[in-house]
Short mmCIF file of C-alpha atoms in Angstrom, two decimals:
data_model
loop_
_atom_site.label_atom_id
_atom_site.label_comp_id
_atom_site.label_asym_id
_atom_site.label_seq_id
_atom_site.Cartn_x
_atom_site.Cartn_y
_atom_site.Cartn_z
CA UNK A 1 26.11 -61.95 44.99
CA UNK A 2 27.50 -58.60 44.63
CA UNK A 3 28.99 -56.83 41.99
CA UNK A 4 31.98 -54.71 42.07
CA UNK A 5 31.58 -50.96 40.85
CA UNK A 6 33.71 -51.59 37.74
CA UNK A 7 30.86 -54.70 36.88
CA UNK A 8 27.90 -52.39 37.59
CA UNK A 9 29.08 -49.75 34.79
CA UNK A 10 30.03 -52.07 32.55
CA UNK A 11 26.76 -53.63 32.15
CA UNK A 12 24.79 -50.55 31.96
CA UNK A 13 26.92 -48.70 29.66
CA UNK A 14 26.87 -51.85 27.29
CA UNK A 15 23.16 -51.38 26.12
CA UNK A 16 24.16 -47.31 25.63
CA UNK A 17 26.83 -48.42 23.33
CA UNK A 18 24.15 -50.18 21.23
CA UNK A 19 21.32 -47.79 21.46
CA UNK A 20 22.41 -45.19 18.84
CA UNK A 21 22.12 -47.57 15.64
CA UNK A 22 18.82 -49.54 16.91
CA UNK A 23 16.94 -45.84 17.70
CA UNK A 24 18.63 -44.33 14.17
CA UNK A 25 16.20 -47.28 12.96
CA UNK A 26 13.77 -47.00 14.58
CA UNK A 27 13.67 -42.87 14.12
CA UNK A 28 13.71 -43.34 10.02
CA UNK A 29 10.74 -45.46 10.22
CA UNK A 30 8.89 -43.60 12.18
CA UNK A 31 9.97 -40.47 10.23
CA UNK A 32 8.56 -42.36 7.14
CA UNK A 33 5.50 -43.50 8.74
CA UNK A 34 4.90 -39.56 9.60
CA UNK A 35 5.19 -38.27 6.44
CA UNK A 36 2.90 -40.55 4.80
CA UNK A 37 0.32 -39.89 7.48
CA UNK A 38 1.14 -36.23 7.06
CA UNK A 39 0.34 -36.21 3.09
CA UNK A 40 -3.06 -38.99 3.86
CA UNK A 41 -4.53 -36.36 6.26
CA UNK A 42 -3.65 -33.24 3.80
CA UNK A 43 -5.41 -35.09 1.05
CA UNK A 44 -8.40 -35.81 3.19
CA UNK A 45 -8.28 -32.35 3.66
CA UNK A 46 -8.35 -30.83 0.69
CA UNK A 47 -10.87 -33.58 -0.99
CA UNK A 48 -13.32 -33.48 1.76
CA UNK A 49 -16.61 -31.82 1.33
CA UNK A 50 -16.96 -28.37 3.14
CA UNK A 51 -19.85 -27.98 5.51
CA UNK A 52 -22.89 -26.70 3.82
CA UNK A 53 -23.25 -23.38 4.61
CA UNK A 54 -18.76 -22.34 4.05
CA UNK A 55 -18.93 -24.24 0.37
CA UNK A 56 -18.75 -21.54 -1.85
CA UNK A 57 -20.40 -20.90 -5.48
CA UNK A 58 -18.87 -21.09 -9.02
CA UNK A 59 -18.22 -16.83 -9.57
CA UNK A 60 -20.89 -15.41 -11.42
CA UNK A 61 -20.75 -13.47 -14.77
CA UNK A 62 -20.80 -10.08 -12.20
CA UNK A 63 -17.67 -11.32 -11.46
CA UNK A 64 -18.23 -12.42 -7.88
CA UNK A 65 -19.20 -15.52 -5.65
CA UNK A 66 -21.83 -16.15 -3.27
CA UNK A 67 -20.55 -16.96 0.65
CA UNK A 68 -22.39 -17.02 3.79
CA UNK A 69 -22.89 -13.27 4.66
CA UNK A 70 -23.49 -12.21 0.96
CA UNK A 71 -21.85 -12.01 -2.38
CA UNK A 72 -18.57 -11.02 -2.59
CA UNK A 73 -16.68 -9.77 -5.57
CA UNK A 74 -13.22 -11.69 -7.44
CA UNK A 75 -12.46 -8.65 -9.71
CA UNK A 76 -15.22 -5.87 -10.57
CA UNK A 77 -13.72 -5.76 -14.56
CA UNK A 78 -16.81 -7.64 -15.42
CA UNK A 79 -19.48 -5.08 -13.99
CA UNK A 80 -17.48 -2.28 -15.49
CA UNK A 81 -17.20 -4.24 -18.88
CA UNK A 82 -21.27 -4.56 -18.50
CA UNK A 83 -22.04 -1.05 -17.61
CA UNK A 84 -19.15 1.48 -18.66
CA UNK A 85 -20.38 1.53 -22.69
CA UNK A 86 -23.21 3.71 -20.72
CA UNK A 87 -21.72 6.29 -18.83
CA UNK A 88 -20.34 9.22 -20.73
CA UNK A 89 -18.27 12.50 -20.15
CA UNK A 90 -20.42 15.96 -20.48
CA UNK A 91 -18.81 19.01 -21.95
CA UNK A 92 -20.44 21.83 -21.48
CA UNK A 93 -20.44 25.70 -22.99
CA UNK A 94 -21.51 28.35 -21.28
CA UNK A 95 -22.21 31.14 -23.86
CA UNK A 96 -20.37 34.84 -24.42
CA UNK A 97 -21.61 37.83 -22.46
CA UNK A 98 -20.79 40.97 -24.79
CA UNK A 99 -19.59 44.14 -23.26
CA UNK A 100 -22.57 46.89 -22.94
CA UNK A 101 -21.73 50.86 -23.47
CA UNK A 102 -22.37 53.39 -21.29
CA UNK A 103 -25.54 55.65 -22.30
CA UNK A 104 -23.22 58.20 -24.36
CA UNK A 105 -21.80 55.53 -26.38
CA UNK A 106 -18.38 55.28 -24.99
CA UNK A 107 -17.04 52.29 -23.90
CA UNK A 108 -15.54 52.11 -20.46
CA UNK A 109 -12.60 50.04 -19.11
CA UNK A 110 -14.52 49.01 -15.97
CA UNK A 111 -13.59 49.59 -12.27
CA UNK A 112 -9.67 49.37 -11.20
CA UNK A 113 -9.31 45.88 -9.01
CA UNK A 114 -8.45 47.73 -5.79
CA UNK A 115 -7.94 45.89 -2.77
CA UNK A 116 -10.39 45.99 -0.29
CA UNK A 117 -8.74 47.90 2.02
CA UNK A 118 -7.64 50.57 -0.73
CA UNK A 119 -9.14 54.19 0.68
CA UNK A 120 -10.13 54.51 -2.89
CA UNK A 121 -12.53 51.39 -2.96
CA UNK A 122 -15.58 52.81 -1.39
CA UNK A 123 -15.36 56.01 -3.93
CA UNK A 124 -15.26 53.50 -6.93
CA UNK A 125 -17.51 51.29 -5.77
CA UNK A 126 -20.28 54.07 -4.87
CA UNK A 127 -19.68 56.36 -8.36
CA UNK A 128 -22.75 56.40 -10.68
CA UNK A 129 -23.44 53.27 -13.08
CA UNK A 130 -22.61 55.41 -16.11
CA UNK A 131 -18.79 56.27 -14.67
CA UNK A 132 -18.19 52.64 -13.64
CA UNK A 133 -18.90 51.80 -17.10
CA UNK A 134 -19.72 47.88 -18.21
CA UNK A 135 -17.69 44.89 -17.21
CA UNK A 136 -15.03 43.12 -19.10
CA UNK A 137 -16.74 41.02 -21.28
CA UNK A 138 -16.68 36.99 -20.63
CA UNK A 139 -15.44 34.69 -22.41
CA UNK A 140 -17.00 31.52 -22.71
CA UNK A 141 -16.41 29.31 -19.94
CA UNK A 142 -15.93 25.30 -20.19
CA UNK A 143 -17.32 22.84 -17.70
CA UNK A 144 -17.11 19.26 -17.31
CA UNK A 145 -18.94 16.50 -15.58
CA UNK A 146 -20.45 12.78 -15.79
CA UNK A 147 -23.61 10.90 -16.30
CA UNK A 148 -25.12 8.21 -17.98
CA UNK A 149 -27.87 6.88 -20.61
CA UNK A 150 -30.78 5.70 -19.04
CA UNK A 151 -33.01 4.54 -22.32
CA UNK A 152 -31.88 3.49 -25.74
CA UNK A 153 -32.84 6.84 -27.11
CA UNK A 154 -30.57 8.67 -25.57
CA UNK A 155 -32.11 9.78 -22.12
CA UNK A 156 -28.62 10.80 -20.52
CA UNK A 157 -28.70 11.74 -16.19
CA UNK A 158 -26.59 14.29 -14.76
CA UNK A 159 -26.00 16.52 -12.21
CA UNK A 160 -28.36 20.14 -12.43
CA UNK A 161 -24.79 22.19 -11.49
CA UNK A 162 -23.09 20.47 -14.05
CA UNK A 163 -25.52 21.81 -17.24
CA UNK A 164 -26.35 25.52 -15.25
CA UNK A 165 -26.43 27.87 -17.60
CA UNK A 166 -24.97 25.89 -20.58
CA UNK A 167 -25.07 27.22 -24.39
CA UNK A 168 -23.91 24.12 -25.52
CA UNK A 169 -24.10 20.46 -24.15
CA UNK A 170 -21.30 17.38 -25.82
CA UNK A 171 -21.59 13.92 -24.66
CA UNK A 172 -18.75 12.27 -25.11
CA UNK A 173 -18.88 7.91 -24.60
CA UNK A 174 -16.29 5.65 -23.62
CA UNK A 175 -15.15 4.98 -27.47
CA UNK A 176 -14.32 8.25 -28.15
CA UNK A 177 -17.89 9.45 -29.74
CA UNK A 178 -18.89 12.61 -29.33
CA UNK A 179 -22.56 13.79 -29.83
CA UNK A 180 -24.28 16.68 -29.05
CA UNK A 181 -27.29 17.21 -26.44
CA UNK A 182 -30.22 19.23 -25.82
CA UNK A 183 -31.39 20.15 -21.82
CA UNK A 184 -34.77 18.89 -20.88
CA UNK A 185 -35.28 19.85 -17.45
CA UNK A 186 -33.62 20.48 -14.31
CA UNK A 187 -34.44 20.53 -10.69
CA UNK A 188 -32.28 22.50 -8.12
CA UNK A 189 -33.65 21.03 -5.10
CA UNK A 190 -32.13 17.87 -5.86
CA UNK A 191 -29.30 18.67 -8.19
CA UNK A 192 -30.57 16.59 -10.76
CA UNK A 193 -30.65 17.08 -14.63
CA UNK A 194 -31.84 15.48 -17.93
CA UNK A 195 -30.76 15.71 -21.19
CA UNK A 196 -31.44 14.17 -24.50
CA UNK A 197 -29.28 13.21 -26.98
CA UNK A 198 -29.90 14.97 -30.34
CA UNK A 199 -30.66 13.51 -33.67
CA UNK A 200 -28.78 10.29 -32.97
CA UNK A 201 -30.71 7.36 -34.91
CA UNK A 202 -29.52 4.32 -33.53
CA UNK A 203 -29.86 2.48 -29.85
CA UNK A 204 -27.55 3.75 -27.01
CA UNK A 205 -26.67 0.84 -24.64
CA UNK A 206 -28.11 2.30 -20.94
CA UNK A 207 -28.53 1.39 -17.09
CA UNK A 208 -31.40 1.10 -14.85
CA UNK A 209 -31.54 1.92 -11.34
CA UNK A 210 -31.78 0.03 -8.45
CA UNK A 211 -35.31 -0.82 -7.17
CA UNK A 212 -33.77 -2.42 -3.98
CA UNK A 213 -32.71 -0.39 -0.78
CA UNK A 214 -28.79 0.26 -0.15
CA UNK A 215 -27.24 -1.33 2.79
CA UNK A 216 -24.89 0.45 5.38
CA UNK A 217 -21.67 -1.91 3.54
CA UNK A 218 -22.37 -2.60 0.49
CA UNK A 219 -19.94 -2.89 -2.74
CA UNK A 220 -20.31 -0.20 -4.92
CA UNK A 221 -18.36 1.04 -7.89
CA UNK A 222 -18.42 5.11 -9.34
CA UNK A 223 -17.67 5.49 -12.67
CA UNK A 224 -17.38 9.15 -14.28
CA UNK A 225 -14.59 11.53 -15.52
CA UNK A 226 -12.64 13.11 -12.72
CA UNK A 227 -10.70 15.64 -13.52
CA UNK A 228 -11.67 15.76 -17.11
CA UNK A 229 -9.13 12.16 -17.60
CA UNK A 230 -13.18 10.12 -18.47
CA UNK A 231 -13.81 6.63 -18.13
CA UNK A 232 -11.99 6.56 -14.77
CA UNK A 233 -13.49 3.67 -12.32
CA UNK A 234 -13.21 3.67 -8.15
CA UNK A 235 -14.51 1.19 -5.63
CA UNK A 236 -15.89 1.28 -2.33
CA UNK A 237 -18.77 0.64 0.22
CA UNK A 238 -21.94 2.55 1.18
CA UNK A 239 -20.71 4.32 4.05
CA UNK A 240 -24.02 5.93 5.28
CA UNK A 241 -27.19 6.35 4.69
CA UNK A 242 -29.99 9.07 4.89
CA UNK A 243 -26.97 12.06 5.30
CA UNK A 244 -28.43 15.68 5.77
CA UNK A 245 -25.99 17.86 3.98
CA UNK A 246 -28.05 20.91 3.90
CA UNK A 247 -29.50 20.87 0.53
CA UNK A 248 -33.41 20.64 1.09
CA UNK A 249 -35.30 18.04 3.05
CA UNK A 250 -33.80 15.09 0.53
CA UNK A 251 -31.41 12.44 2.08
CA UNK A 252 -28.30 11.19 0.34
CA UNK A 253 -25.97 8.23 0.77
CA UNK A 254 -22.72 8.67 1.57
CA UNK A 255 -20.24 6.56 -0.59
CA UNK A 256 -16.16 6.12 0.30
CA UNK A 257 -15.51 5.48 -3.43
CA UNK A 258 -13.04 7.99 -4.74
CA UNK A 259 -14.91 10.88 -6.10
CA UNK A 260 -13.51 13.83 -7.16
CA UNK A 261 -14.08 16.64 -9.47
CA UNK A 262 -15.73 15.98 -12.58
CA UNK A 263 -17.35 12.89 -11.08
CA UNK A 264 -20.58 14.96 -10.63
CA UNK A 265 -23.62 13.45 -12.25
CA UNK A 266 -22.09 9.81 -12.40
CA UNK A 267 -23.09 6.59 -11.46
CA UNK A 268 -23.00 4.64 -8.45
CA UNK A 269 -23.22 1.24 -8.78
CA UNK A 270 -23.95 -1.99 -7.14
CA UNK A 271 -22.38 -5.87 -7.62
CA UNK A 272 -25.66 -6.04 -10.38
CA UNK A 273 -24.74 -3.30 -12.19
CA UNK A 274 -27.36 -1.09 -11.65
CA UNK A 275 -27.65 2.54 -10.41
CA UNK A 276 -28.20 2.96 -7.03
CA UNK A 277 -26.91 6.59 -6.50
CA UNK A 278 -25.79 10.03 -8.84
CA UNK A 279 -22.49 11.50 -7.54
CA UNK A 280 -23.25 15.06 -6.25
CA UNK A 281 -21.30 16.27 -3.91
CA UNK A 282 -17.91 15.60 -2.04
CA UNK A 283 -16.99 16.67 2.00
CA UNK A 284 -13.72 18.14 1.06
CA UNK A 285 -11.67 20.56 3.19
CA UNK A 286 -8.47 20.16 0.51
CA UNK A 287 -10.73 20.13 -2.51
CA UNK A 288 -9.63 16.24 -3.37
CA UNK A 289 -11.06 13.55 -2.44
CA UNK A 290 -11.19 12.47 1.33
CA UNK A 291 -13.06 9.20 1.32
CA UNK A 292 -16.76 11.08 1.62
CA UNK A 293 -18.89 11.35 -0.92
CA UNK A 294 -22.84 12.15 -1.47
CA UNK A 295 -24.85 10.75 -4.00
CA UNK A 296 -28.72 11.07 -4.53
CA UNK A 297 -30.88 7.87 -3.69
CA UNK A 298 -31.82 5.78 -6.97
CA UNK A 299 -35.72 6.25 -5.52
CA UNK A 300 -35.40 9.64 -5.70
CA UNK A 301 -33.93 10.41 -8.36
CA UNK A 302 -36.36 7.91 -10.32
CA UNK A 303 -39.16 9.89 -9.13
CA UNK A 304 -37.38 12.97 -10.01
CA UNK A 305 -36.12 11.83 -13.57
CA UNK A 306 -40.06 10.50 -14.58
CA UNK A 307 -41.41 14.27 -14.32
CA UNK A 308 -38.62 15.66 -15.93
CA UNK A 309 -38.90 13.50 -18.92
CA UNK A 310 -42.79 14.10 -18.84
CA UNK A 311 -43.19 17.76 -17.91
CA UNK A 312 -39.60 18.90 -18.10
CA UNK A 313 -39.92 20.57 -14.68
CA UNK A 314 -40.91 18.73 -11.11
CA UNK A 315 -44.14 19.65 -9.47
CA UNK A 316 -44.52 19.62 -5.66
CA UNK A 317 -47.10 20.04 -3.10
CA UNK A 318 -46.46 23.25 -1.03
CA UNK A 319 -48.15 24.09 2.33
CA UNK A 320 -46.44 27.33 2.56
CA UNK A 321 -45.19 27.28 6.42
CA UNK A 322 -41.76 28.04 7.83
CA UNK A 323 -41.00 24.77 10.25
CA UNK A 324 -38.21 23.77 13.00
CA UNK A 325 -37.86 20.73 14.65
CA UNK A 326 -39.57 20.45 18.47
CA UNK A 327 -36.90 20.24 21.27
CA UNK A 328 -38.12 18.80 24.60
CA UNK A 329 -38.17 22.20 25.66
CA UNK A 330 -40.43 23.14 23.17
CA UNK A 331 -42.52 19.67 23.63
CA UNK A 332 -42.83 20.46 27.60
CA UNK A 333 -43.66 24.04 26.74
CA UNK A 334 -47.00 23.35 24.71
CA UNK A 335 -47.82 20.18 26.54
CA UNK A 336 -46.33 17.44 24.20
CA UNK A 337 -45.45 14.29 25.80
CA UNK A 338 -42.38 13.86 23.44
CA UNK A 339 -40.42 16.02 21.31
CA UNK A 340 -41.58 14.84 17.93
CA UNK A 341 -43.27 16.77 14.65
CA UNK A 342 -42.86 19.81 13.37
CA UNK A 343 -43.40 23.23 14.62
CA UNK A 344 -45.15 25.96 12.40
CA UNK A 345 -42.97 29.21 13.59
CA UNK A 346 -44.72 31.21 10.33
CA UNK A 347 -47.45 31.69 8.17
CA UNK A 348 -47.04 32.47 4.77
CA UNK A 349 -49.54 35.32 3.58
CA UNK A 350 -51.98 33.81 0.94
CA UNK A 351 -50.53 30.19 1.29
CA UNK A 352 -52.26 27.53 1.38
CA UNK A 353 -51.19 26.91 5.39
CA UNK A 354 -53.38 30.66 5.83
CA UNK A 355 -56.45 29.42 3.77
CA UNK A 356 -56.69 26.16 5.53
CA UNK A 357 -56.82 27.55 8.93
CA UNK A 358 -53.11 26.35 10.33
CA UNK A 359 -51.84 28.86 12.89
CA UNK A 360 -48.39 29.67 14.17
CA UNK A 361 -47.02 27.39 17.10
CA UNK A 362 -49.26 24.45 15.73
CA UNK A 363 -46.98 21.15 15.96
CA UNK A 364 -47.78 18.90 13.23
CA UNK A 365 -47.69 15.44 14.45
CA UNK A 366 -49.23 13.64 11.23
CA UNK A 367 -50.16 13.86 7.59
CA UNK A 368 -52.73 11.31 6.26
CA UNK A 369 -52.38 9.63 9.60
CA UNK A 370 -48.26 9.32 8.56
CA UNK A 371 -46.21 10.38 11.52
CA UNK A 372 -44.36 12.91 11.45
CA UNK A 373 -40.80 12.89 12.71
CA UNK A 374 -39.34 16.41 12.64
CA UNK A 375 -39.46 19.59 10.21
CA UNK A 376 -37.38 17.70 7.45
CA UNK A 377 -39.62 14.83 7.91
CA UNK A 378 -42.56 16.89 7.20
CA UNK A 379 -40.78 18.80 4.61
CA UNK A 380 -40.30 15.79 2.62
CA UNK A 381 -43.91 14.29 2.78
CA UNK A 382 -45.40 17.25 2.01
CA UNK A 383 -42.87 17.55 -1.76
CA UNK A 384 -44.05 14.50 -2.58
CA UNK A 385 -47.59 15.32 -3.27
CA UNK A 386 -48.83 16.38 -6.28
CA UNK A 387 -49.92 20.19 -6.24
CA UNK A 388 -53.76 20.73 -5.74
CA UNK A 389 -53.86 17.44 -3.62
CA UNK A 390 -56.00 17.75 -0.37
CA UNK A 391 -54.63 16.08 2.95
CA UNK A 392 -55.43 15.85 6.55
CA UNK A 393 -53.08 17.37 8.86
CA UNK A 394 -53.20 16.67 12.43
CA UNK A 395 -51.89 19.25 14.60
CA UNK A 396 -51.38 20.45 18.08
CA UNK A 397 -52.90 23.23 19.33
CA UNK A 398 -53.88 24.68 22.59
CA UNK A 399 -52.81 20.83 24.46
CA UNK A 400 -55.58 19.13 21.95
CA UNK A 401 -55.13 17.35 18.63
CA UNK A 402 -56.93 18.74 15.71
CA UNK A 403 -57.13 17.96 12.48
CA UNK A 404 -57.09 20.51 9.51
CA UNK A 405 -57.89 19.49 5.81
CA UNK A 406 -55.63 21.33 3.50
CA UNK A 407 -55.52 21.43 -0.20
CA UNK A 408 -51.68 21.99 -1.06
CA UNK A 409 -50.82 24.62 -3.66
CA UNK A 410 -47.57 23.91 -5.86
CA UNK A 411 -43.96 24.78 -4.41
CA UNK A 412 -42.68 28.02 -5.44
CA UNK A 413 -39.22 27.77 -8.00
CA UNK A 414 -36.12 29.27 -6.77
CA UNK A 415 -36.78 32.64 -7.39
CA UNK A 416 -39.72 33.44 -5.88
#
């Protein structure tokens, strides 16, 4: 039978006429059904046990909690509440140079501040000492820096540039109290310094450094007094280690915690709360900070600290050679396989290099059968022997090892 076109539309619009209400139905209950699922799966979820090594730790009292590449910090309020009742603000006075008189007895005004291109400089500057007369006296000069208590009786760290020279030493601590100090020894060579807090008869709370080495990413956390404002904190990470910045054969760390002026001689700290660096110095070409900062090793300055407190001064072997590093060059030039060591370029009369038979162009290669990287290597190794101490050298010579016993003499101070 066939249908007519009019029949054939009619019976399949019909069911379209229906459809709307039946798949409105139908689309609520499914709608429902998906929600329900929806909030089942979220709370399986959220209730389900993480895999082992993601589930995290309850935060420790440091104020951090432990995940799978390390401990990571929530807030760093409670490390500063643990250590900043032990790092204080330093004051220091530099004392009042008095005018001299000239041999007659008369008092001169000093020379006129002429430019440097002034035609009268030069005669100024080359009349007699008793025309130029003396120069305005000085008034005492105020300095400021950081550091921190190391012992409960008053052992306070700080920075050798930051004490130079001072008449008078104030400690000041985060509550405001103020106490006088007395200098106990300083070493240049790593700008360190140690002072003692005077006549105070009661238990200082302190820090200890870090016997553990820093990591290239580490947390750490400078506390000092920037700018004179005191008890100001900054965060970062250990940005480097082992950084030459041309003071001596000692390494530092570098540190992008915001350190400024006035941070000198402060703490670095780690996630523990102990010392792992003392600010020193800042790469600055504005005079702000920039994100680079230096700071002395906690093992060195430990070793440096312990003979301070004992002898007041450090002690260090001294060979009593002028070094430079070996260049392949160099190395191919004498015969080396490799450019490593140190090369001896000088002698110094009467040294203990000259008594022990060491020669110029010798390439030391090891001391005490320690290799020997390069001249700071050396440099290093040699400082921290005791003076008087007797080691074997092994050197190069003539395209032949040899080995020279040498008994070290004690490492000249700045002045000589």
């Amino acid at each position: 039978m066939q249908h007519t076109p009019s029949q054939a539309q009619s019976a399949n619009t019909a069911p379209s006429a229906r459809a709307p209400r039946h798949n409105a139905r139908f689309g609520r209950i499914l709608a429902t059904a998906g929600v329900l699922g929806a909030g089942a799966l979220a709370w399986q979820v959220f209730n389900a046990p993480l895999p082992a090594e993601a589930q995290l730790a309850p935060a420790p009292a440091e104020g951090g909690v432990q995940t799978p590449y390390g401990r990571a910090p929530l807030t760093f309020a409670d490390i500063v509440d643990k250590v900043k009742g032990a790092v204080v603000s330093i004051s220091v006075t530099n004392g009042e140079k008095t005018a001299s008189k000239s041999p007659g007895g008369r008092r001169f005004g000093g020379l006129p501040d002429l430019p440097d291109d002034h035609p009268l400089k030069d005669f100024f500057k080359n009349l007699p000492k008793e025309f130029q007369g003396p120069q305005q006296p000085q008034r005492p000069q105020l300095a400021q820096g950081s550091g921190f208590v190391i012992s409960e009786d008053g052992y306070v760290v700080t920075n050798n540039h930051v004490v130079d020279g001072a008449s008078k030493i104030e400690v000041s601590f985060d509550d405001q109290e103020k106490l006088e100090a007395e200098l106990v020894g300083t070493d240049a060579r790593t700008d360190l310094a140690l002072i003692k807090i005077k006549g105070a008869k009661k238990s200082f709370q302190h820090v200890n450094f870090t016997k553990r080495p820093a990591r290239v990413g580490d947390w750490v956390i400078a506390v000092g007094n920037p700018f004179g404002l005191g008890g100001t904190v900054t965060a970062g990470i250990v940005s480097a280690l082992t950084r030459d910045i041309g003071s001596g054969p000692y390494d530092f760390l570098q540190v992008d915690a915001a350190v400024n002026r006035g941070n000198s001689g402060g703490p670095t700290f780690n996630l523990d709360g102990e010392v792992i660096g003392v600010n020193t110095a800042i790469f600055s070409p504005s005079g702000g900070n920039v994100g680079i900062a230096f700071a002395v090793p906690a093992k060195t300055a430990m070793a440096v600290i312990e003979q301070l407190k004992n002898q007041g001064k450090v002690s260090r072997g001294w060979l009593g050679v002028k070094i430079q590093n070996v260049d392949d060059d160099t190395a191919a030039s004498l015969g080396l396989d490799k450019a490593n060591g140190a090369l001896v370029s000088e002698i110094t009369p009467g040294g203990p290099a000259e008594k022990s038979g060491l020669e110029a162009r010798d390439v030391v290669l090891a001391v005490d059968g320690v290799k020997i990287d390069d001249s700071r290597d050396l440099a290093r190794k040699i400082a921290a022997y005791a003076p008087d101490t007797n080691v074997d050298v092994k050197v190069w010579r003539n395209a032949a090892e040899k080995m020279v016993k040498v008994k070290l003499g004690t490492f000249p101070n700045s002045a000589e």
